Coordinates of C-alpha atoms in Angstrom, one line a residue:
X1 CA -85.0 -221.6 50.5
X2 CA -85.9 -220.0 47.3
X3 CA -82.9 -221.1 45.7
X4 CA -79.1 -219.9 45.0
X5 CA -77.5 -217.0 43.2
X6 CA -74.2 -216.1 41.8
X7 CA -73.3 -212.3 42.4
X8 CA -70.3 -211.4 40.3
X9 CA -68.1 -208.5 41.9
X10 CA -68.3 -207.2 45.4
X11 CA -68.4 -203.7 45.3
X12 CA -71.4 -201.3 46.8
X13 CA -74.4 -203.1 45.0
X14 CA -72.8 -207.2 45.1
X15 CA -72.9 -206.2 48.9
X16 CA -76.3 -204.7 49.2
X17 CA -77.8 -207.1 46.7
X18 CA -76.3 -210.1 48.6
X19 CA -78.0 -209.0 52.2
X20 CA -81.3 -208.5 50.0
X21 CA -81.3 -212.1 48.8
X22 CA -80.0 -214.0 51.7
X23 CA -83.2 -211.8 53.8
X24 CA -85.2 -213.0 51.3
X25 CA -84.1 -216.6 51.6
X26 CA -81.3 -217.2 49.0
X27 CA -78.3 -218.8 49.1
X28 CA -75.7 -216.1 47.9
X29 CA -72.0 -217.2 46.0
X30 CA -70.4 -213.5 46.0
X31 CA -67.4 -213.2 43.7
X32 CA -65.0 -210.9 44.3
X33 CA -61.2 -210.7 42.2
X34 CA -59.7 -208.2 44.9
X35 CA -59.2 -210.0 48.3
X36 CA -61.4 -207.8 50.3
X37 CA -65.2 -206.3 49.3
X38 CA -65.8 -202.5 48.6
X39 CA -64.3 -202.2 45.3
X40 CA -64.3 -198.3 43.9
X41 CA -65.3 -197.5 47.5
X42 CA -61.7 -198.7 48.8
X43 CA -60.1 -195.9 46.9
X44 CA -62.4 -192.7 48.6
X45 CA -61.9 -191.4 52.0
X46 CA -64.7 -188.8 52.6
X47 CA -68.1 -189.2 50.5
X48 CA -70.7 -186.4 49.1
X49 CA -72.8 -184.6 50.2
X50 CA -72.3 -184.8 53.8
X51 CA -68.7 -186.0 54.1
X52 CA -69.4 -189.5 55.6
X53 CA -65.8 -191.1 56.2
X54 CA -65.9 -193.9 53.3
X55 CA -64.9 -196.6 56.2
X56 CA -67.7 -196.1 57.8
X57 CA -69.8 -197.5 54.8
X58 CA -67.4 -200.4 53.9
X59 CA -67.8 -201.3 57.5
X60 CA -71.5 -201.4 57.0
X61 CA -71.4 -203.0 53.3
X62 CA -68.6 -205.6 55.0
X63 CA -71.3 -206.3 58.1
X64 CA -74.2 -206.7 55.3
X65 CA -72.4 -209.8 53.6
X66 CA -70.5 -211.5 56.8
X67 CA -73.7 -213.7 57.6
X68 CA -75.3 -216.7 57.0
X69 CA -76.4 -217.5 53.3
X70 CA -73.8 -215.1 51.8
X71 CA -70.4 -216.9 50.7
X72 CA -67.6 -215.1 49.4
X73 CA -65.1 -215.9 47.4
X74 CA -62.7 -213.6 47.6
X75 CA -59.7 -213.2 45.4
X76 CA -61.2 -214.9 42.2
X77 CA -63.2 -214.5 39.2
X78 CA -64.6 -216.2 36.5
X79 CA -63.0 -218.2 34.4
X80 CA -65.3 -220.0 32.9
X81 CA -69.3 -219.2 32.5
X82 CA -72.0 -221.9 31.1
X83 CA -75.5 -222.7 31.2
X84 CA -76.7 -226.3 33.5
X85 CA -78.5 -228.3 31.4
X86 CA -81.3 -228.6 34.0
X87 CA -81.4 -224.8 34.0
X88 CA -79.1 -222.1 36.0
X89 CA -75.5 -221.4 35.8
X90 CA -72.1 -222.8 36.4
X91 CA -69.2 -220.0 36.7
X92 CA -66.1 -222.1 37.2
X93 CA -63.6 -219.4 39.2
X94 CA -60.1 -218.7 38.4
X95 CA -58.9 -220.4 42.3
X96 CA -60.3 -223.7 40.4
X97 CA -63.5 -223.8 42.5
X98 CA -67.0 -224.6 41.3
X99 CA -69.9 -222.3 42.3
X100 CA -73.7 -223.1 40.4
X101 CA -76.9 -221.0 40.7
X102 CA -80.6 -220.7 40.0
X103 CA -79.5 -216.9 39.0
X104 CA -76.8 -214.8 37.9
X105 CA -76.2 -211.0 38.9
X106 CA -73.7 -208.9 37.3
X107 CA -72.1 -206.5 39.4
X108 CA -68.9 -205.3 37.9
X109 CA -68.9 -202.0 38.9
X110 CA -67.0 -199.7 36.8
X111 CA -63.0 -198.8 36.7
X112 CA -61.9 -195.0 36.3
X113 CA -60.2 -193.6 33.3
X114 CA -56.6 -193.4 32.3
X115 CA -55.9 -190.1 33.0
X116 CA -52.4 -190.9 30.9
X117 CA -54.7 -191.0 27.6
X118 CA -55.0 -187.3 27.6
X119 CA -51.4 -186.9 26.8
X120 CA -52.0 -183.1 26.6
X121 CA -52.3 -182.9 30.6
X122 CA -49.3 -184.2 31.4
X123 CA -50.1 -186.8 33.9
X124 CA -47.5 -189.8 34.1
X125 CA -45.1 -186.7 32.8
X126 CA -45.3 -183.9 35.0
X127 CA -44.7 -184.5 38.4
X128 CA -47.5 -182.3 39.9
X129 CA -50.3 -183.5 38.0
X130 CA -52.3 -186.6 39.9
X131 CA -56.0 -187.8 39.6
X132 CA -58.8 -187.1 42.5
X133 CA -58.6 -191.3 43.3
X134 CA -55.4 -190.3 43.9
X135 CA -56.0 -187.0 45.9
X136 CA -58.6 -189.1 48.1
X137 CA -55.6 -191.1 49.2
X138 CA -53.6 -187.6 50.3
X139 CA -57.2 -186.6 52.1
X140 CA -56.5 -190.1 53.8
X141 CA -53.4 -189.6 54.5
X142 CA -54.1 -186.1 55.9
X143 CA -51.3 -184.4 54.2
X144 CA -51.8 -183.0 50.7
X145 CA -47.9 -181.7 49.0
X146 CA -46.5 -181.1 45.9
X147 CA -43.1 -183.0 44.5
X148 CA -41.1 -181.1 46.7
X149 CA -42.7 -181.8 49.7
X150 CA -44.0 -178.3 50.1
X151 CA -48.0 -177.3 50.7
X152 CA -49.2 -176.0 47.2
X153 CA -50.0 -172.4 47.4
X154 CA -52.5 -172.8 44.0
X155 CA -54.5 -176.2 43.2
X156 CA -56.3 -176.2 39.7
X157 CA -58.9 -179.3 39.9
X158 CA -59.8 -179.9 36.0
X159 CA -63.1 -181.4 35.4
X160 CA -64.6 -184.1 33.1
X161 CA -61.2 -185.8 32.2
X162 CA -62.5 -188.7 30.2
X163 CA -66.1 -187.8 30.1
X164 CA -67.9 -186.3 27.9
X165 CA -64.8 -186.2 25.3
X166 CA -64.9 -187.7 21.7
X167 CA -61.0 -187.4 21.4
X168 CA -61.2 -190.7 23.7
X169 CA -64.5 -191.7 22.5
X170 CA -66.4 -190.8 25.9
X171 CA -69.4 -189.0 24.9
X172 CA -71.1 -189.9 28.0
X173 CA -71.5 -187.8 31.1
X174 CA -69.8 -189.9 34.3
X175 CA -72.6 -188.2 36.3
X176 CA -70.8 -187.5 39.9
X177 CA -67.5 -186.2 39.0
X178 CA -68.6 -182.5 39.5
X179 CA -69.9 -183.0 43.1
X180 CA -66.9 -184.8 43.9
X181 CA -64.9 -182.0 42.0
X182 CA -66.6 -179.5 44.7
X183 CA -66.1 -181.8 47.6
X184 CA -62.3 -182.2 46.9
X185 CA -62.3 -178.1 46.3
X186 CA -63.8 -178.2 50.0
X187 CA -61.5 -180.6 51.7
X188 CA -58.7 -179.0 49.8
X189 CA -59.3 -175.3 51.6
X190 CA -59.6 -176.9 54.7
X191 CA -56.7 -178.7 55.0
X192 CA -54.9 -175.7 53.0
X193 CA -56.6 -172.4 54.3
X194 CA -53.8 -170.3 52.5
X195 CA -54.0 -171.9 49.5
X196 CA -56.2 -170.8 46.1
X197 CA -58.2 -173.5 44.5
X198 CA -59.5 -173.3 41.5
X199 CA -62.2 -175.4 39.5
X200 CA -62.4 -175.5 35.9
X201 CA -65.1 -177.0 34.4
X202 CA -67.6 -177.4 31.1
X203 CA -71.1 -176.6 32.9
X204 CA -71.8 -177.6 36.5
X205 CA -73.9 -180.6 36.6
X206 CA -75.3 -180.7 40.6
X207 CA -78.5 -183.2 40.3
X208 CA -78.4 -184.9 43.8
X209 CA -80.1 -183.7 47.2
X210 CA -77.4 -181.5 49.0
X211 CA -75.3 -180.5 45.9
X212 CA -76.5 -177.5 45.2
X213 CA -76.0 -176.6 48.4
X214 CA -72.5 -178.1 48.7
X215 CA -72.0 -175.7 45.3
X216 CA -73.1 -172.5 46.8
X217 CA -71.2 -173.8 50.0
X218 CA -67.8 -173.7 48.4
X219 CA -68.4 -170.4 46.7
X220 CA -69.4 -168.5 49.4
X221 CA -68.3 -169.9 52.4
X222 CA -64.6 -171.5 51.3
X223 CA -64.0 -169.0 48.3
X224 CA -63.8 -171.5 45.6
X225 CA -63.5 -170.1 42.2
X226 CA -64.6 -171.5 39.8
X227 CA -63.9 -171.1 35.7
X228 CA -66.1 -172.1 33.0
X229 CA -63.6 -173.8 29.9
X230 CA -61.6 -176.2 29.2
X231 CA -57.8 -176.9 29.4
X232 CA -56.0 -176.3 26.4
X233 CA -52.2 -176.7 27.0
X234 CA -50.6 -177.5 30.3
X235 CA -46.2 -177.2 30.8
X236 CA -43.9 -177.7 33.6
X237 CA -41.5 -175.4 34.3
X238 CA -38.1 -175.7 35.8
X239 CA -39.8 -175.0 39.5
X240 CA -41.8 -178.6 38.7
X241 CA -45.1 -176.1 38.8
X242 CA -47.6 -176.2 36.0
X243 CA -48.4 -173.7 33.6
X244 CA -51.8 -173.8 31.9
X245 CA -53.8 -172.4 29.5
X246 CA -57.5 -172.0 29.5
X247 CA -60.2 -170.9 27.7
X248 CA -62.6 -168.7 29.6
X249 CA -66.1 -168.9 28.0
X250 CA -67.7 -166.5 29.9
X251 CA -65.5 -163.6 29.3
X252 CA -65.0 -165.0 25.7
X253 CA -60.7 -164.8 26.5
X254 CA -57.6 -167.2 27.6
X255 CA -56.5 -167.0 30.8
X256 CA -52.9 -168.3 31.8
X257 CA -52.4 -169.4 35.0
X258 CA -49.0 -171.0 37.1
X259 CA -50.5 -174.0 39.6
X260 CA -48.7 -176.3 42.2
X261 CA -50.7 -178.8 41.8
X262 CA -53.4 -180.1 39.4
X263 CA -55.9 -182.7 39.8
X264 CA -57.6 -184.2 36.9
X265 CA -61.0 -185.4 37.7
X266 CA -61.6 -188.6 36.2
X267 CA -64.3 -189.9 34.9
X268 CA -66.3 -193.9 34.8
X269 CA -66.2 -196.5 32.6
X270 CA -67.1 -199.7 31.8
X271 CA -65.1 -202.0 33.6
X272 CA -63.1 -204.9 31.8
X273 CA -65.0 -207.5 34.0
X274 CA -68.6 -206.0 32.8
X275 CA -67.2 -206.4 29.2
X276 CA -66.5 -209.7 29.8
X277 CA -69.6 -210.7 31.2
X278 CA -71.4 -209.6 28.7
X279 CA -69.4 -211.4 26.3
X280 CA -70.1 -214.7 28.1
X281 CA -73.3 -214.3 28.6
X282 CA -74.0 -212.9 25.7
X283 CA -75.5 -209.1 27.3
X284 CA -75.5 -206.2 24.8
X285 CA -72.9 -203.4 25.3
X286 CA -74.7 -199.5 25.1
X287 CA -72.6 -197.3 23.3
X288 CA -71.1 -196.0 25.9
X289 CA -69.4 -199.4 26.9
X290 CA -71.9 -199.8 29.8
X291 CA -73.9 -203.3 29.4
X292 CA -77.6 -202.4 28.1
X293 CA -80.6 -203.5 30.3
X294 CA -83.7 -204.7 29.0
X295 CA -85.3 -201.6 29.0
X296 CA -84.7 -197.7 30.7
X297 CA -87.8 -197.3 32.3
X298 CA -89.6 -200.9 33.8
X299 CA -86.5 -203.1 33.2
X300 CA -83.3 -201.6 34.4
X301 CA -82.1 -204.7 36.2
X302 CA -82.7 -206.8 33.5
X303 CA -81.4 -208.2 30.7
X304 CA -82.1 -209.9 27.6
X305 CA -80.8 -213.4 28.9
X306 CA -82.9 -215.2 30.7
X307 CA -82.1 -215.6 34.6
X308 CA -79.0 -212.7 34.4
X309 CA -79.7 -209.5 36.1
X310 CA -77.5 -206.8 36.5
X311 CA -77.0 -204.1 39.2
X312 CA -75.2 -200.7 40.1
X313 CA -72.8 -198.8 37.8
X314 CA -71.9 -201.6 35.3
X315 CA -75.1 -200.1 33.2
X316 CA -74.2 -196.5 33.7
X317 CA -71.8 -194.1 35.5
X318 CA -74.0 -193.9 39.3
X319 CA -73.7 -192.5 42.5
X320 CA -73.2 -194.4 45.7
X321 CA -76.8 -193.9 46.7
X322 CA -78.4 -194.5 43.5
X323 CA -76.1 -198.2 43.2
X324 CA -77.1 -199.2 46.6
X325 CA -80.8 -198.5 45.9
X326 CA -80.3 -200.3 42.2
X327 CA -78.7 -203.2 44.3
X328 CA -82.0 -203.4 46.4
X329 CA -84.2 -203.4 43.1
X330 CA -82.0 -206.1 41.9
X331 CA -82.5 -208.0 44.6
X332 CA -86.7 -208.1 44.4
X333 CA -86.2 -208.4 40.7
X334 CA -84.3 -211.5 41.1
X335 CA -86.3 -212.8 43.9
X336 CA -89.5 -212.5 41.7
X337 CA -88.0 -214.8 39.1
X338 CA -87.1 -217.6 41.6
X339 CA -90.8 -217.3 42.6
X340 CA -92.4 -217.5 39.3
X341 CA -90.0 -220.3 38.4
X342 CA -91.0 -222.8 41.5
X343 CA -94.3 -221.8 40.9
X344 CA -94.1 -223.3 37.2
X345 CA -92.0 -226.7 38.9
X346 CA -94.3 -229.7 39.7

């Protein structure tokens, strides 16, 4: 056995990083808080860009780590994170249990922004105004209606909510919002035919394999339309509909529009446990609030403590794709340590 590693968080890449290992011989401690695996992943119901139910990859992410070498503790978290005096780690866990390790891995994910901070939308206060984690959940629950139990007639989706925004000191781009912006326009037609949707966005940002397709897709095909400024004033009138204000920036005038519904599109960031990983381990923050790796290009699952890795979106906003293949790259990085270090043992 090449020897044993902690994963902290079991999301997407703890899951895929924690098959990787145990294949390669390691003994895996996976540390989850919530009491079951998936982590943002629990909250989605149809993925981009080819509408995969969600379930069907928590199934296979839940498969990956229900096997021999991979032990999770689920439910927990660490309380308590040191250094073994004969080299590794101890992370004593909030349930009171002991786990030790040759390694560490970081895999805190990320948590989505408080759509309440942007008081000016109105969410928390209007009663038609919800976020896309919470749309998923009407997608899931395959009935999408407004306060009044009515099918909205006009859905205004508003993009980049919390990214890319120095009001709430987000001047990063969360990277995936706008393809799941287009996939929830989609879903939205086809569960509402009648209805208008509308997308309103700051410049369409469509980097992945099938997005630009998806785009063109909901144009053409579903009749998406889609509005290039940002929301400027949003009111409820005595209906419980929302009234908005926009600035169009390609025809350089406000528009003012009445919606049923509005979904804010929230962005990533860095998670409370990341942040608190890195402040017991002593891992540098990036500006953005993501922890740093070692270096953008040759070292992106390390870090500048020696033995701690990190993986997935706790370094930067991701997609599901990209955090399972940074989960795999973890994994070899990690494995190549434990190899030069019993290489060095007499």
């Amino acid at each position: 056995m090449k020897g044993t590693v902690i994963i902290i968080g079991g999301g997407p890449a703890g899951c895929e990083a924690a098959h990787q290992l145990a294949e390669k011989g390691c003994r895996v401690h996976l540390v989850e808080k919530n009491n079951e695996t998936g982590g943002n992943l629990n909250n989605w119901y149809q993925l981009f860009p080819d509408r995969k139910e969600a379930e069907s990859v928590r199934e296979y992410l839940r498969r990956r780590v229900s096997r021999p070498g991979v032990e999770l503790h689920a439910g927990t978290e660490p309380r308590t994170t040191s250094r073994r005096p004969q080299g590794g780690f101890a992370v004593e866990l909030t349930d009171g249990s002991l786990v030790e390790g040759d390694a560490l891995l970081v895999a805190t994910g990320f948590k989505t922004f408080d759509a309440a901070r942007k008081e000016e939308y109105g969410y928390g206060i209007y009663e038609n105004v919800i976020t896309s984690v919470e749309l998923e959940n009407l997608f899931a629950n395959h009935e999408v209606r407004t306060s009044r139990g009515e099918a909205p007639r006009r859905v205004g989706i508003i993009h980049c909510v919390g990214s890319r925004d120095e009001k709430v000191c987000n001047y990063h781009c969360s990277k995936v919002c706008c393809v799941t912006g287009v996939k929830q326009a989609i879903e939205l037609r086809e569960m509402l035919p009648e209805a208008e949707v509308f997308c309103f966005y700051m410049d369409m940002r469509m980097f992945g394999p099938g997005y630009e397709e998806m785009y063109r897709e909901a144009q053409e095909r579903h009749n998406i339309k889609f509005v290039r400024g940002r929301l400027s004033e949003a009111a409820e009138n005595q209906e419980k509909q929302l009234q908005i204000k926009v600035e169009d920036t390609l025809v350089g005038r406000p528009l003012r529009m009445t919606l049923d519904l509005m979904v804010l599109l929230v962005g990533m960031e860095a998670s409370e446990g990341s942040r608190k990983m890195a402040s017991a381990l002593g891992l540098e923050l990036a500006p953005n609030g993501f922890i740093r790796p070692a270096d953008p290009h040759w070292g992106t699952n390390l870090t500048g403590a020696e033995g701690v890795f990190v993986a997935g979106s706790c370094t930067a906003p991701m997609s599901l794709t990209d955090t399972l293949a940074d989960a795999r790259s973890a994994a070899d990085s990690i494995t190549e340590y434990l190899d030069a270090k019993e290489s060095m043992e007499p």
